[in-house]
């Protein structure tokens, strides 16, 4: 990954309380896993930003190296890598996601 791509990812993660690297965007997810994440975050009614990795191959590959996680989507809350669709679903079902989001938005 180039230094510029790493810096861009780092800036996005640090500047947004909830950042999602996904296929498509929050208005038009382009895969089921990305759609799951969007639906969960929309259900919580929290502000979040997305980056469409399909539109930028360097970010698509770079975010996998940045997080050391091989799949998309990737969710960051308060600068911390949380995981992908399955982890978000599990956290949501246990109530842990709501808690993490509330803490992030309050800080």
Short mmCIF file of C-alpha atoms in Angstrom, two decimals:
data_model
loop_
_atom_site.label_atom_id
_atom_site.label_comp_id
_atom_site.label_asym_id
_atom_site.label_seq_id
_atom_site.Cartn_x
_atom_site.Cartn_y
_atom_site.Cartn_z
CA UNK A 1 0.00 0.00 0.00
CA UNK A 2 1.26 3.46 -0.85
CA UNK A 3 1.98 5.97 1.89
CA UNK A 4 -0.72 8.23 0.42
CA UNK A 5 -3.37 5.48 0.60
CA UNK A 6 -2.38 4.61 4.17
CA UNK A 7 -2.60 8.29 5.15
CA UNK A 8 -6.01 8.66 3.48
CA UNK A 9 -7.41 5.61 5.28
CA UNK A 10 -5.90 6.77 8.57
CA UNK A 11 -7.42 10.25 8.16
CA UNK A 12 -10.87 8.83 7.33
CA UNK A 13 -10.80 6.49 10.33
CA UNK A 14 -9.67 9.23 12.72
CA UNK A 15 -11.92 12.01 11.40
CA UNK A 16 -15.19 10.03 11.49
CA UNK A 17 -16.69 8.57 14.67
CA UNK A 18 -18.18 5.71 12.63
CA UNK A 19 -16.44 4.86 9.34
CA UNK A 20 -17.45 2.04 7.01
CA UNK A 21 -15.35 0.83 4.09
CA UNK A 22 -17.85 -1.04 1.92
CA UNK A 23 -18.91 -2.04 -1.57
CA UNK A 24 -21.21 0.75 -2.70
CA UNK A 25 -22.42 3.46 -0.33
CA UNK A 26 -25.04 3.89 2.37
CA UNK A 27 -27.68 4.82 -0.21
CA UNK A 28 -26.86 1.93 -2.54
CA UNK A 29 -24.90 -0.97 -1.01
CA UNK A 30 -23.45 -3.24 -3.69
CA UNK A 31 -23.27 -6.50 -1.71
CA UNK A 32 -25.31 -8.26 0.95
CA UNK A 33 -22.68 -7.94 3.66
CA UNK A 34 -22.35 -4.19 3.10
CA UNK A 35 -26.15 -3.94 3.11
CA UNK A 36 -26.28 -5.73 6.49
CA UNK A 37 -23.95 -3.13 8.00
CA UNK A 38 -25.92 -0.23 6.53
CA UNK A 39 -29.22 -1.66 7.80
CA UNK A 40 -27.85 -2.11 11.32
CA UNK A 41 -26.39 1.41 11.49
CA UNK A 42 -29.58 2.89 10.00
CA UNK A 43 -31.63 1.00 12.62
CA UNK A 44 -29.49 2.56 15.35
CA UNK A 45 -30.11 5.97 13.76
CA UNK A 46 -26.51 7.10 14.14
CA UNK A 47 -24.42 9.28 11.82
CA UNK A 48 -21.76 7.41 9.88
CA UNK A 49 -19.65 7.81 6.78
CA UNK A 50 -18.88 5.32 4.03
CA UNK A 51 -16.19 4.86 1.40
CA UNK A 52 -16.99 2.84 -1.71
CA UNK A 53 -14.01 0.53 -2.15
CA UNK A 54 -15.25 -0.42 -5.63
CA UNK A 55 -14.47 3.12 -6.77
CA UNK A 56 -10.86 3.04 -5.56
CA UNK A 57 -8.76 -0.10 -5.97
CA UNK A 58 -5.91 1.28 -3.86
CA UNK A 59 -8.25 1.91 -0.91
CA UNK A 60 -9.94 -1.48 -1.47
CA UNK A 61 -6.64 -3.31 -1.07
CA UNK A 62 -5.11 -0.81 1.35
CA UNK A 63 -7.87 -1.06 3.95
CA UNK A 64 -7.31 -4.83 4.13
CA UNK A 65 -3.65 -4.23 4.94
CA UNK A 66 -4.47 -1.34 7.30
CA UNK A 67 -6.74 -3.52 9.45
CA UNK A 68 -5.03 -6.85 8.74
CA UNK A 69 -8.53 -8.13 7.89
CA UNK A 70 -9.15 -9.78 4.51
CA UNK A 71 -12.77 -8.89 3.81
CA UNK A 72 -15.04 -5.94 3.09
CA UNK A 73 -17.03 -4.30 4.66
CA UNK A 74 -14.90 -3.00 7.49
CA UNK A 75 -16.30 -0.91 10.32
CA UNK A 76 -14.34 1.47 12.53
CA UNK A 77 -15.80 3.11 15.62
CA UNK A 78 -13.87 5.87 17.34
CA UNK A 79 -10.75 5.02 15.33
CA UNK A 80 -10.85 1.35 16.34
CA UNK A 81 -11.36 -1.50 13.89
CA UNK A 82 -14.50 -3.38 14.96
CA UNK A 83 -14.88 -5.95 12.19
CA UNK A 84 -17.17 -6.84 9.33
CA UNK A 85 -20.79 -7.79 8.83
CA UNK A 86 -20.86 -10.93 11.00
CA UNK A 87 -19.19 -9.21 13.95
CA UNK A 88 -21.51 -6.21 13.67
CA UNK A 89 -24.58 -8.46 13.61
CA UNK A 90 -23.35 -10.33 16.68
CA UNK A 91 -22.55 -7.11 18.56
CA UNK A 92 -25.94 -5.66 17.62
CA UNK A 93 -27.79 -8.74 18.87
CA UNK A 94 -25.93 -8.62 22.21
CA UNK A 95 -26.44 -4.86 22.66
CA UNK A 96 -22.69 -4.24 22.56
CA UNK A 97 -22.83 -2.26 19.32
CA UNK A 98 -25.32 0.26 20.68
CA UNK A 99 -23.05 0.74 23.69
CA UNK A 100 -19.91 1.20 21.56
CA UNK A 101 -21.71 3.70 19.32
CA UNK A 102 -23.05 5.70 22.26
CA UNK A 103 -19.59 5.93 23.82
CA UNK A 104 -18.07 7.01 20.49
CA UNK A 105 -20.65 9.68 19.83
CA UNK A 106 -20.38 11.04 23.38
CA UNK A 107 -16.60 11.47 23.16
#
